[in-house]
Short mmCIF file of C-alpha atoms and ligand atoms in Angstrom, two decimals:
data_model
loop_
_atom_site.label_atom_id
_atom_site.label_comp_id
_atom_site.label_asym_id
_atom_site.label_seq_id
_atom_site.Cartn_x
_atom_site.Cartn_y
_atom_site.Cartn_z
CA MET A 74 23.17 4.47 -10.09
CA SER A 75 25.06 6.46 -12.61
CA SER A 76 28.44 7.86 -11.72
CA VAL A 77 28.88 11.53 -12.47
CA LEU A 78 32.01 12.91 -14.04
CA SER A 79 32.82 16.03 -12.07
CA ALA A 80 32.92 19.46 -13.68
CA SER A 81 31.66 18.17 -17.01
CA PRO A 82 28.04 18.27 -18.18
CA VAL A 83 27.98 14.58 -19.03
CA ILE A 84 26.72 11.58 -17.17
CA GLU A 85 27.50 7.90 -17.30
CA ILE A 86 24.65 5.45 -17.89
CA LEU A 87 24.32 2.01 -19.48
CA ARG A 88 23.80 1.02 -23.10
CA CYS A 89 22.92 -2.40 -24.41
CA ALA A 90 25.71 -3.60 -26.73
CA ASP A 91 23.20 -5.71 -28.65
CA CYS A 92 20.22 -3.43 -29.28
CA GLY A 93 21.33 0.02 -28.14
CA GLN A 94 18.70 0.40 -25.39
CA LEU A 95 19.79 2.95 -22.76
CA ASP A 96 19.22 2.50 -19.03
CA PRO A 97 20.03 4.68 -15.99
CA GLY A 98 21.50 1.54 -14.39
CA PRO A 99 22.47 -0.50 -12.62
CA ARG A 100 20.82 -3.22 -14.64
CA GLU A 101 21.99 -6.78 -15.34
CA LEU A 102 19.81 -7.54 -18.36
CA CYS A 103 18.68 -5.17 -21.09
CA ALA A 104 15.05 -4.14 -20.50
CA SER A 105 14.34 -4.48 -24.20
CA CYS A 106 16.21 -7.59 -25.46
CA TYR A 107 17.40 -9.15 -22.13
CA SER A 108 21.00 -9.13 -23.27
CA PRO A 109 23.53 -9.23 -20.41
CA ARG A 110 25.87 -6.94 -22.35
CA MET A 111 25.01 -3.65 -20.62
CA GLU A 112 28.02 -1.38 -21.05
CA PRO A 113 28.85 2.06 -19.62
CA VAL A 114 28.32 4.97 -21.96
CA THR A 115 28.63 8.73 -21.51
CA VAL A 116 25.68 10.92 -22.50
CA ASP A 117 24.96 14.64 -22.34
CA GLY A 118 23.79 15.70 -18.88
CA ASP A 119 21.04 17.90 -20.35
CA GLY A 120 17.36 17.30 -19.90
CA VAL A 121 13.97 18.46 -18.63
CA LEU A 122 12.77 18.71 -15.03
CA VAL A 123 9.87 16.25 -14.51
CA SER A 124 9.29 16.98 -10.82
CA TRP A 125 11.05 17.69 -7.55
CA THR A 126 10.38 17.45 -3.84
CA LEU A 127 12.13 18.75 -0.75
CA VAL A 128 13.01 16.00 1.75
CA ARG A 129 12.92 17.84 5.09
CA ARG A 130 13.14 14.74 7.27
CA PRO A 131 15.72 12.38 5.78
CA PRO A 132 16.15 8.76 6.82
CA THR A 133 19.09 7.96 9.11
CA ARG A 134 21.67 7.32 6.40
CA PHE A 135 21.00 10.67 4.70
CA GLN A 136 20.62 12.69 7.91
CA ALA A 137 23.82 14.67 7.30
CA ASP A 138 22.60 15.75 3.83
CA GLY A 139 19.21 17.12 4.84
CA PRO A 140 17.23 18.97 3.86
CA TYR A 141 17.78 18.17 0.19
CA ALA A 142 15.69 18.35 -2.96
CA VAL A 143 15.22 15.15 -4.96
CA ALA A 144 14.63 15.80 -8.65
CA VAL A 145 13.51 13.59 -11.52
CA VAL A 146 14.98 14.63 -14.86
CA ASP A 147 14.31 13.24 -18.32
CA LEU A 148 17.67 13.36 -20.09
CA ASP A 149 17.60 14.28 -23.77
CA CYS A 150 18.84 10.75 -24.57
CA GLY A 151 15.49 9.45 -23.29
CA VAL A 152 16.57 8.14 -19.90
CA ARG A 153 14.76 9.18 -16.70
CA LEU A 154 17.12 9.90 -13.83
CA THR A 155 16.52 10.49 -10.10
CA GLY A 156 19.04 12.96 -8.68
CA ARG A 157 19.01 16.16 -6.68
CA LEU A 158 18.71 19.89 -7.27
CA ALA A 159 22.09 21.55 -6.73
CA SER A 160 20.40 24.49 -4.99
CA VAL A 161 17.78 23.61 -2.35
CA PRO A 162 14.60 25.67 -2.97
CA PHE A 163 13.24 26.38 0.51
CA GLU A 164 10.61 28.60 -1.09
CA GLU A 165 8.58 27.45 -4.10
CA ALA A 166 9.58 30.59 -5.98
CA GLU A 167 13.26 29.62 -5.82
CA ALA A 168 12.65 26.37 -7.69
CA PRO A 169 12.89 25.91 -11.44
CA PRO A 170 9.42 25.30 -12.95
CA LEU A 171 8.50 21.80 -14.10
CA GLY A 172 9.58 21.40 -17.68
CA ALA A 173 12.62 23.66 -17.18
CA ARG A 174 15.80 22.81 -19.07
CA MET A 175 18.27 21.28 -16.62
CA ARG A 176 21.92 20.36 -16.80
CA VAL A 177 23.97 18.10 -14.57
CA CYS A 178 26.45 20.24 -12.66
CA GLY A 179 28.29 17.72 -10.54
CA GLY A 180 27.57 15.03 -8.07
CA SER A 181 28.97 12.76 -5.45
CA ALA A 182 28.30 9.29 -4.05
CA GLY A 183 26.49 8.45 -7.25
CA ILE A 184 24.01 11.32 -6.86
CA ALA A 185 23.70 13.55 -9.93
CA LEU A 186 23.17 17.23 -9.13
CA PHE A 187 21.09 19.33 -11.52
CA ALA A 188 20.82 23.08 -12.04
CA PRO A 189 18.79 25.11 -14.55
CA ALA A 190 20.62 25.02 -17.87
CA ASP A 191 20.39 28.81 -18.25
CA ALA A 192 22.20 29.33 -14.93
CA GLY A 193 25.52 29.16 -16.73
CA ARG A 194 28.43 26.99 -15.77
CA MET B 172 -10.83 -22.59 -8.13
CA ARG B 173 -13.68 -22.99 -5.66
CA PRO B 174 -15.58 -20.22 -3.84
CA VAL B 175 -13.92 -18.81 -0.71
CA PHE B 176 -15.67 -17.04 2.17
CA VAL B 177 -14.68 -14.87 5.11
CA ALA B 178 -15.78 -16.76 8.23
CA GLY B 179 -14.34 -14.49 10.89
CA ILE B 180 -12.44 -11.25 11.40
CA GLY B 181 -10.46 -9.69 14.21
CA SER B 182 -8.51 -6.50 14.70
CA SER B 183 -6.76 -4.44 17.31
CA ALA B 184 -7.28 -0.72 17.33
CA PHE B 185 -4.63 0.94 15.14
CA GLY B 186 -2.46 3.37 17.08
CA ARG B 187 -0.07 3.20 19.99
CA HIS B 188 0.30 -0.08 21.87
CA PRO B 189 3.52 0.50 23.85
CA GLU B 190 2.80 -2.23 26.40
CA THR B 191 1.73 -4.93 23.94
CA SER B 192 4.14 -7.08 21.92
CA ILE B 193 3.66 -7.60 18.20
CA GLU B 194 3.03 -11.28 18.91
CA ALA B 195 0.27 -10.43 21.39
CA LEU B 196 -1.36 -7.98 18.97
CA ALA B 197 -1.35 -10.60 16.20
CA ILE B 198 -2.49 -13.48 18.41
CA ARG B 199 -5.40 -11.48 19.87
CA ALA B 200 -6.62 -10.38 16.44
CA ALA B 201 -6.35 -13.90 15.00
CA ASP B 202 -7.92 -15.49 18.09
CA ALA B 203 -10.85 -13.09 17.76
CA ALA B 204 -11.31 -14.09 14.11
CA ILE B 205 -11.29 -17.80 14.98
CA ARG B 206 -13.66 -17.41 17.96
CA GLU B 207 -16.08 -15.25 15.99
CA SER B 208 -16.30 -17.87 13.23
CA GLY B 209 -17.39 -20.64 15.60
CA LEU B 210 -15.00 -23.03 13.81
CA ASP B 211 -12.40 -25.31 15.40
CA ARG B 212 -8.84 -23.92 15.33
CA GLY B 213 -7.57 -27.47 14.93
CA ASP B 214 -8.96 -27.40 11.38
CA VAL B 215 -6.94 -24.38 10.24
CA GLY B 216 -4.76 -25.71 7.43
CA ALA B 217 -2.40 -22.81 6.72
CA LEU B 218 -1.37 -19.45 8.13
CA TYR B 219 0.05 -16.51 6.20
CA LEU B 220 1.37 -13.52 8.09
CA GLY B 221 2.05 -10.12 6.55
CA ASN B 222 4.78 -8.06 8.18
CA PHE B 223 7.32 -5.62 6.86
CA VAL B 224 9.64 -4.06 9.46
CA ALA B 225 9.70 -6.32 12.54
CA GLY B 226 13.26 -7.24 11.54
CA PRO B 227 14.77 -3.73 11.59
CA LEU B 228 12.48 -2.21 14.25
CA LEU B 229 12.02 -5.12 16.68
CA GLY B 230 14.76 -7.58 15.80
CA GLN B 231 12.14 -10.30 15.56
CA GLU B 232 11.44 -12.57 12.60
CA VAL B 233 9.66 -15.95 12.22
CA LEU B 234 6.46 -14.25 13.33
CA ALA B 235 4.23 -16.67 11.41
CA GLY B 236 5.40 -19.63 13.47
CA LEU B 237 5.40 -17.66 16.72
CA VAL B 238 1.84 -16.49 16.19
CA ALA B 239 0.62 -19.97 15.19
CA ASP B 240 2.22 -21.38 18.32
CA GLY B 241 0.51 -18.77 20.47
CA LEU B 242 -2.82 -19.58 18.85
CA GLY B 243 -2.39 -23.32 19.46
CA LEU B 244 -2.66 -24.22 15.80
CA PRO B 245 -1.62 -27.68 14.53
CA GLN B 246 1.74 -28.30 12.79
CA ILE B 247 0.56 -26.56 9.63
CA PRO B 248 2.61 -24.56 7.14
CA CYS B 249 3.05 -21.04 8.53
CA THR B 250 4.56 -18.46 6.19
CA LYS B 251 5.55 -14.85 6.58
CA VAL B 252 5.14 -12.80 3.43
CA GLU B 253 6.70 -9.43 2.69
CA GLY B 254 5.76 -6.90 0.06
CA ALA B 255 6.43 -3.64 1.90
CA CYS B 256 3.13 -1.87 2.68
CA ALA B 257 1.26 -4.52 0.66
CA SER B 258 2.41 -7.36 2.93
CA GLY B 259 -1.04 -7.76 4.53
CA GLY B 260 -2.83 -7.87 1.19
CA ILE B 261 -0.39 -10.48 -0.07
CA ALA B 262 -0.93 -12.60 3.06
CA PHE B 263 -4.67 -12.43 2.40
CA ARG B 264 -4.24 -13.51 -1.20
CA HIS B 265 -2.11 -16.48 -0.23
CA ALA B 266 -4.68 -17.63 2.33
CA TYR B 267 -7.34 -17.17 -0.35
CA LEU B 268 -5.34 -19.31 -2.80
CA ALA B 269 -4.77 -22.02 -0.20
CA VAL B 270 -8.53 -22.45 0.18
CA ALA B 271 -9.53 -21.72 -3.44
CA THR B 272 -7.15 -24.37 -4.79
CA GLY B 273 -8.30 -26.97 -2.28
CA MET B 274 -4.98 -27.17 -0.46
CA CYS B 275 -6.96 -26.74 2.75
CA ASP B 276 -10.51 -25.87 3.84
CA MET B 277 -9.56 -23.17 6.33
CA ALA B 278 -6.72 -20.67 6.18
CA LEU B 279 -5.80 -17.78 8.40
CA ALA B 280 -4.37 -14.47 7.15
CA VAL B 281 -2.79 -12.25 9.79
CA GLY B 282 -1.07 -8.88 9.50
CA ALA B 283 0.91 -7.20 12.25
CA GLU B 284 3.29 -4.31 12.77
CA LYS B 285 4.80 -2.32 15.62
CA MET B 286 6.34 1.04 14.78
CA THR B 287 5.51 3.74 17.34
CA HIS B 288 8.33 2.83 19.75
CA ALA B 289 10.94 3.87 17.18
CA ASP B 290 11.94 7.45 16.31
CA THR B 291 10.97 9.02 12.99
CA ALA B 292 14.38 8.63 11.34
CA ALA B 293 14.49 4.94 12.26
CA VAL B 294 10.95 4.38 10.97
CA THR B 295 11.72 6.26 7.74
CA SER B 296 14.89 4.16 7.34
CA ALA B 297 13.01 0.91 7.95
CA LEU B 298 10.27 1.85 5.48
CA ASN B 299 12.94 2.91 3.01
CA CYS B 300 13.99 -0.76 2.81
CA ALA B 301 11.21 -0.86 0.19
CA MET B 302 13.16 1.55 -2.01
CA ASP B 303 15.45 0.19 -4.74
CA PHE B 304 18.77 0.99 -3.12
CA ARG B 305 20.71 0.62 -6.31
CA SER B 306 18.71 3.29 -8.13
CA ASP B 307 16.31 5.86 -6.59
CA GLY B 308 17.37 5.05 -3.04
CA VAL B 309 20.86 6.39 -3.73
CA SER B 310 19.45 9.90 -4.17
CA GLY B 311 17.96 9.92 -0.67
CA LEU B 312 14.41 9.63 -2.01
CA THR B 313 11.84 8.67 0.66
CA PHE B 314 8.24 7.54 0.34
CA PRO B 315 6.83 10.95 1.26
CA GLY B 316 9.28 12.20 -1.38
CA LEU B 317 7.92 9.85 -4.04
CA PHE B 318 4.43 11.22 -3.45
CA GLY B 319 5.73 14.78 -3.25
CA LEU B 320 7.09 14.27 -6.77
CA ALA B 321 3.76 12.83 -7.90
CA TRP B 322 1.77 15.69 -6.32
CA ARG B 323 3.78 18.42 -8.05
CA LEU B 324 3.38 16.77 -11.44
CA TYR B 325 -0.32 16.01 -10.83
CA GLU B 326 -1.21 19.56 -9.83
CA GLN B 327 0.57 20.95 -12.88
CA ARG B 328 -1.02 18.46 -15.27
CA TYR B 329 -4.60 18.57 -13.99
CA GLY B 330 -4.78 21.94 -12.23
CA ALA B 331 -5.70 20.44 -8.86
CA THR B 332 -5.21 22.88 -5.99
CA ARG B 333 -3.91 22.47 -2.45
CA ASP B 334 -7.48 22.92 -1.16
CA ASP B 335 -8.86 20.25 -3.54
CA ILE B 336 -6.34 17.73 -2.22
CA SER B 337 -7.04 18.86 1.36
CA ALA B 338 -10.61 17.64 0.81
CA VAL B 339 -9.24 14.07 0.89
CA VAL B 340 -7.60 14.76 4.25
CA ARG B 341 -10.75 16.39 5.71
CA LYS B 342 -12.91 13.46 4.61
CA ASN B 343 -10.62 10.69 5.88
CA LYS B 344 -9.80 12.44 9.16
CA GLY B 345 -13.53 13.02 9.68
CA ASN B 346 -14.37 9.38 8.92
CA GLY B 347 -11.68 8.31 11.36
CA LEU B 348 -13.33 10.32 14.12
CA ARG B 349 -16.28 7.90 14.01
CA ASN B 350 -14.23 4.70 13.70
CA PRO B 351 -13.32 3.35 17.16
CA LEU B 352 -10.30 1.51 15.68
CA ALA B 353 -8.84 4.68 14.14
CA GLN B 354 -5.69 6.30 15.48
CA MET B 355 -6.02 9.90 14.33
CA GLY B 356 -9.53 10.98 13.48
CA ALA B 357 -9.94 14.75 13.57
CA GLU B 358 -12.17 17.58 12.48
CA LEU B 359 -9.75 19.72 10.46
CA SER B 360 -10.31 22.91 8.50
CA VAL B 361 -8.83 23.45 5.07
CA GLU B 362 -6.69 26.18 6.68
CA GLU B 363 -5.29 23.86 9.35
CA ILE B 364 -4.38 21.29 6.70
CA GLY B 365 -2.92 23.82 4.27
CA ASN B 366 -0.86 25.61 6.92
CA ALA B 367 0.50 22.55 8.75
CA ARG B 368 4.25 22.13 8.73
CA LEU B 369 5.91 20.90 5.57
CA ILE B 370 7.16 17.32 5.63
CA CYS B 371 8.23 16.77 2.06
CA ASP B 372 7.15 19.64 -0.18
CA PRO B 373 4.36 19.98 -1.09
CA LEU B 374 3.25 17.30 1.42
CA ARG B 375 2.36 18.74 4.82
CA LEU B 376 1.77 17.00 8.13
CA TYR B 377 -1.85 15.92 7.61
CA ASP B 378 -1.13 14.70 4.09
CA CYS B 379 0.91 11.86 5.61
CA CYS B 380 -0.34 8.77 7.41
CA PRO B 381 1.02 8.21 10.92
CA ALA B 382 3.28 5.39 12.08
CA SER B 383 1.13 2.85 13.91
CA ASP B 384 1.01 -0.36 15.90
CA GLY B 385 -1.71 -2.84 15.11
CA ALA B 386 -2.83 -6.23 13.88
CA ALA B 387 -5.76 -7.61 11.90
CA ALA B 388 -6.76 -11.13 10.92
CA VAL B 389 -9.19 -12.88 8.62
CA LEU B 390 -10.25 -16.54 8.65
CA LEU B 391 -11.10 -17.87 5.19
CA VAL B 392 -13.08 -21.05 4.53
CA ALA B 393 -14.39 -23.16 1.68
CA GLY B 394 -18.12 -23.19 0.96
CA ASP B 395 -18.71 -26.61 2.51
CA ARG B 396 -17.70 -25.25 5.93
CA LEU B 397 -20.26 -22.45 5.87
CA ARG B 398 -22.96 -24.42 7.71
CA ASP B 399 -20.88 -24.17 10.90
CA VAL B 400 -20.00 -20.48 10.53
CA ILE B 401 -21.72 -18.13 12.98
CA PRO B 402 -21.42 -14.65 11.38
CA GLN B 403 -22.98 -13.68 8.05
CA PRO B 404 -20.37 -14.92 5.55
CA VAL B 405 -18.83 -12.65 2.94
CA GLN B 406 -17.61 -14.12 -0.34
CA VAL B 407 -14.21 -13.32 -1.81
CA LEU B 408 -15.03 -12.63 -5.46
CA ALA B 409 -11.49 -11.81 -6.52
CA SER B 410 -7.98 -11.58 -5.18
CA ALA B 411 -5.43 -10.22 -7.62
CA GLN B 412 -1.80 -9.23 -7.27
CA ALA B 413 0.54 -7.53 -9.70
CA ARG B 414 4.02 -6.10 -9.69
CA GLY B 415 5.27 -2.79 -10.95
CA SER B 416 8.69 -1.25 -11.32
CA ALA B 417 10.77 -0.80 -8.18
CA ARG B 418 12.35 2.36 -9.60
CA ILE B 419 11.02 5.65 -10.90
CA ALA B 420 12.76 5.19 -14.25
CA GLY B 421 10.72 2.01 -14.76
CA HIS B 422 7.30 3.64 -14.31
CA PRO B 423 5.52 4.97 -17.36
CA ASP B 424 4.38 8.00 -15.34
CA LEU B 425 4.70 9.46 -11.83
CA CYS B 426 0.92 9.98 -11.62
CA THR B 427 -0.04 6.31 -11.96
CA PHE B 428 1.06 2.96 -10.58
CA GLU B 429 0.97 0.28 -13.24
CA ALA B 430 0.79 -2.41 -10.53
CA THR B 431 -2.54 -0.96 -9.36
CA VAL B 432 -3.90 -0.77 -12.89
CA ALA B 433 -2.91 -4.39 -13.60
CA ALA B 434 -4.17 -5.76 -10.27
CA ALA B 435 -7.46 -3.89 -10.67
CA GLN B 436 -8.00 -5.21 -14.20
CA GLY B 437 -7.24 -8.71 -12.95
CA ALA B 438 -9.63 -8.38 -10.03
CA TYR B 439 -12.51 -6.94 -12.06
CA ALA B 440 -12.11 -9.73 -14.61
CA GLN B 441 -11.95 -12.42 -11.92
CA ALA B 442 -15.05 -11.03 -10.20
CA GLY B 443 -16.87 -10.44 -13.47
CA ILE B 444 -17.83 -6.91 -12.46
CA THR B 445 -16.95 -3.34 -13.39
CA ALA B 446 -15.85 -0.48 -11.15
CA ASP B 447 -19.44 0.85 -11.31
CA GLU B 448 -20.69 -2.15 -9.35
CA VAL B 449 -18.41 -1.48 -6.36
CA SER B 450 -20.34 -0.08 -3.36
CA CYS B 451 -17.40 0.97 -1.19
CA VAL B 452 -13.63 1.06 -1.40
CA GLU B 453 -10.79 0.89 1.10
CA LEU B 454 -7.68 2.05 -0.75
CA HIS B 455 -4.05 2.79 0.04
CA ASP B 456 -4.05 6.48 1.01
CA CYS B 457 -0.58 6.50 2.58
CA PHE B 458 -0.62 10.16 1.49
CA SER B 459 -3.51 12.41 0.46
CA ILE B 460 -2.34 12.53 -3.16
CA ALA B 461 -2.09 8.71 -3.14
CA GLU B 462 -5.86 8.39 -2.63
CA ILE B 463 -6.43 10.46 -5.77
CA ILE B 464 -3.94 8.51 -7.89
CA ASP B 465 -5.15 5.15 -6.55
CA ALA B 466 -8.81 5.96 -7.20
CA GLU B 467 -8.04 6.91 -10.79
CA ASP B 468 -5.84 3.82 -11.26
CA LEU B 469 -8.71 1.67 -9.96
CA GLY B 470 -10.99 3.15 -12.62
CA LEU B 471 -13.33 4.68 -10.03
CA MET B 472 -13.15 8.08 -11.73
CA PRO B 473 -11.58 9.63 -14.82
CA ARG B 474 -7.93 10.71 -14.86
CA GLY B 475 -7.50 14.11 -13.30
CA ALA B 476 -10.90 14.04 -11.57
CA GLY B 477 -9.79 12.53 -8.25
CA ALA B 478 -9.32 15.78 -6.36
CA ALA B 479 -12.62 17.22 -7.61
CA TYR B 480 -14.47 14.02 -6.59
CA ALA B 481 -13.19 14.51 -3.04
CA ALA B 482 -13.92 18.25 -3.00
CA GLU B 483 -17.49 17.63 -4.25
CA GLY B 484 -18.14 15.00 -1.56
CA ARG B 485 -18.57 12.18 -4.06
CA THR B 486 -16.07 9.99 -2.14
CA ALA B 487 -17.76 10.62 1.24
CA VAL B 488 -19.60 7.83 3.05
CA ASP B 489 -22.88 9.08 1.53
CA GLY B 490 -21.37 9.91 -1.87
CA ASP B 491 -21.71 7.88 -5.07
CA ARG B 492 -18.09 6.60 -4.79
CA PRO B 493 -17.45 6.08 -1.07
CA ILE B 494 -13.72 5.77 -0.37
CA ASN B 495 -12.04 4.99 2.95
CA ALA B 496 -15.08 5.13 5.21
CA SER B 497 -12.73 3.68 7.84
CA GLY B 498 -10.65 6.85 7.79
CA GLY B 499 -8.07 5.14 5.60
CA LEU B 500 -4.39 5.06 6.33
CA LEU B 501 -4.45 8.84 6.91
CA ALA B 502 -6.76 8.60 9.92
CA LYS B 503 -7.13 4.94 10.87
CA GLY B 504 -3.35 4.53 10.79
CA HIS B 505 -0.83 2.44 8.89
CA PRO B 506 0.74 -0.46 10.79
CA VAL B 507 2.21 -1.45 7.45
CA GLY B 508 2.02 -5.25 7.59
CA ALA B 509 -1.50 -5.11 9.05
CA THR B 510 -2.99 -2.49 6.72
CA GLY B 511 -4.13 -4.81 3.93
CA LEU B 512 -5.97 -7.03 6.39
CA GLY B 513 -7.39 -4.02 8.22
CA GLN B 514 -8.94 -3.03 4.88
CA ILE B 515 -10.57 -6.48 4.60
CA TYR B 516 -11.79 -6.16 8.21
CA GLU B 517 -13.44 -2.80 7.46
CA SER B 518 -14.95 -4.10 4.21
CA VAL B 519 -16.44 -7.18 5.86
CA LEU B 520 -18.11 -4.91 8.45
CA GLN B 521 -19.55 -2.86 5.57
CA LEU B 522 -20.93 -5.98 3.85
CA ARG B 523 -22.41 -7.21 7.13
CA GLY B 524 -24.10 -3.82 7.50
CA ALA B 525 -22.27 -3.32 10.79
CA HIS B 526 -19.74 -0.56 10.05
CA PRO B 527 -19.60 2.57 12.25
CA ASN B 528 -19.55 4.58 8.98
CA GLN B 529 -21.97 2.32 7.15
CA VAL B 530 -22.33 2.82 3.39
CA LYS B 531 -26.05 2.34 2.76
CA GLY B 532 -26.86 -0.90 0.94
CA ALA B 533 -23.21 -1.92 0.52
CA LYS B 534 -23.13 -5.14 -1.54
CA VAL B 535 -19.67 -5.21 -3.13
CA ALA B 536 -16.47 -3.92 -1.52
CA LEU B 537 -13.01 -3.43 -3.01
CA THR B 538 -9.69 -3.19 -1.17
CA HIS B 539 -6.44 -1.87 -2.61
CA ASN B 540 -3.05 -2.32 -0.92
CA LEU B 541 0.10 -0.86 -2.51
CA GLY B 542 3.71 -1.60 -1.58
CA GLY B 543 6.97 0.25 -2.11
CA THR B 544 7.28 2.46 -5.15
CA GLY B 545 4.37 0.53 -6.61
CA VAL B 546 6.45 -2.64 -6.72
CA ALA B 547 3.60 -4.78 -5.37
CA CYS B 548 -0.16 -4.32 -5.34
CA THR B 549 -3.14 -6.42 -4.32
CA VAL B 550 -6.76 -5.72 -5.18
CA ASN B 551 -9.50 -7.78 -3.56
CA ILE B 552 -13.22 -7.76 -4.21
CA LEU B 553 -15.72 -9.01 -1.63
CA ARG B 554 -19.48 -9.55 -1.88
CA ALA B 555 -22.19 -9.80 0.73
CA THR B 556 -24.08 -13.10 0.88
CA ASP B 557 -27.84 -13.01 1.32
CA ALA B 558 -28.97 -13.46 4.90
ZN1 ZN C 779 19.16 -4.83 -25.63
#
């Protein structure tokens, strides 16, 4: 999983040194040309909300985090990322609509946190 | 490849079996399949056992050998297979291949799981072993969560409503009420379903299959053994398996599983039939929204029409596309390693004309078993033989 650089709207993913294919990682071989030369690269943490869900009953290892909202975001660089919403929407109305512009706003333990891009930073 | 037939079936009820070991559940189901067939257990040439979480939840592995020993089988190859919730379907396919390729004339497929003794967090953790823990798993995504994501996107894309999707729950829970093997049949109103407590938004309680204990078994034979088989045999027309991505980023879309699409195409081609020729379907409704996505992936209805088909009664036992007459995973239960073989059990009853929710004139049955985040899928097609 990507590591998130704190307090900066960028995110670290992988890029194939041979063909340029991006991947959320981890990945040993490029999905496009099978090259083993997948190297870390920093991309803008901006994208579009694909979907989200609220995990109310977490598995044992995430018990301390719950409830939390898992979000899938398509980054503008073309990579799909699974992270979390920074603010947990206990009511539907509190959630950003699907398709909303999102921006990474932090993260820990390899989990990218996203907030609506218009929420300021 | 030579023709393969189902000679015998056996199953426990799906549900709570606190006093019965997983070995006992599996041995009883398999013994029932052997006894029903009328064939000699000494002629069984291979055993494949589907199981997913006996390691984490029971601390017991090598179930294939343990079960074979309990059955009194010869010193044959006994293999446990694992493909998350598709483990049972994969066990069936391997038994099918063992007979179809001529490796042996009789093969036993068994599926077993025991889950209800463990608490919810432990069960969720065990099931989450099927998540890719280098990618999506890191985020804390769960399987209800995966389908929560799919639901939200599906309802936005196709305009399906909560009540449309509740129609799947009402149908399967109602079917389960009439299936003596089902764990959680119920007569539920749309209000009860729509107001039940949230599990993983927008999934509510009745949108999720229960944790279950159970076992099911199928004895497969080559055509030249049929003269000794007691029950009406059912032919296996196709058994296909495909893989899909283990991570969300690898799927083309959250509202489809490419493993299902590929396995279905493979199975239809192998059987030489189209989706229109299928009389009844047992598919992997681990969640209400899953039934809709699966049915569309299987080509049983157009994209986006799945919820409407349920709401209009077209997927009911007496509809034109009967789905999960058994009650499905939602009502019959989901002892994960046993589910794929439970689907075969239900389908064989349909093709024998002996199902408690009999689909009139059922001639061809399809089963669909999906594992993990769509990382493994099996699709099987069965056909009735003339009496
Ligand atoms: Zn490359």
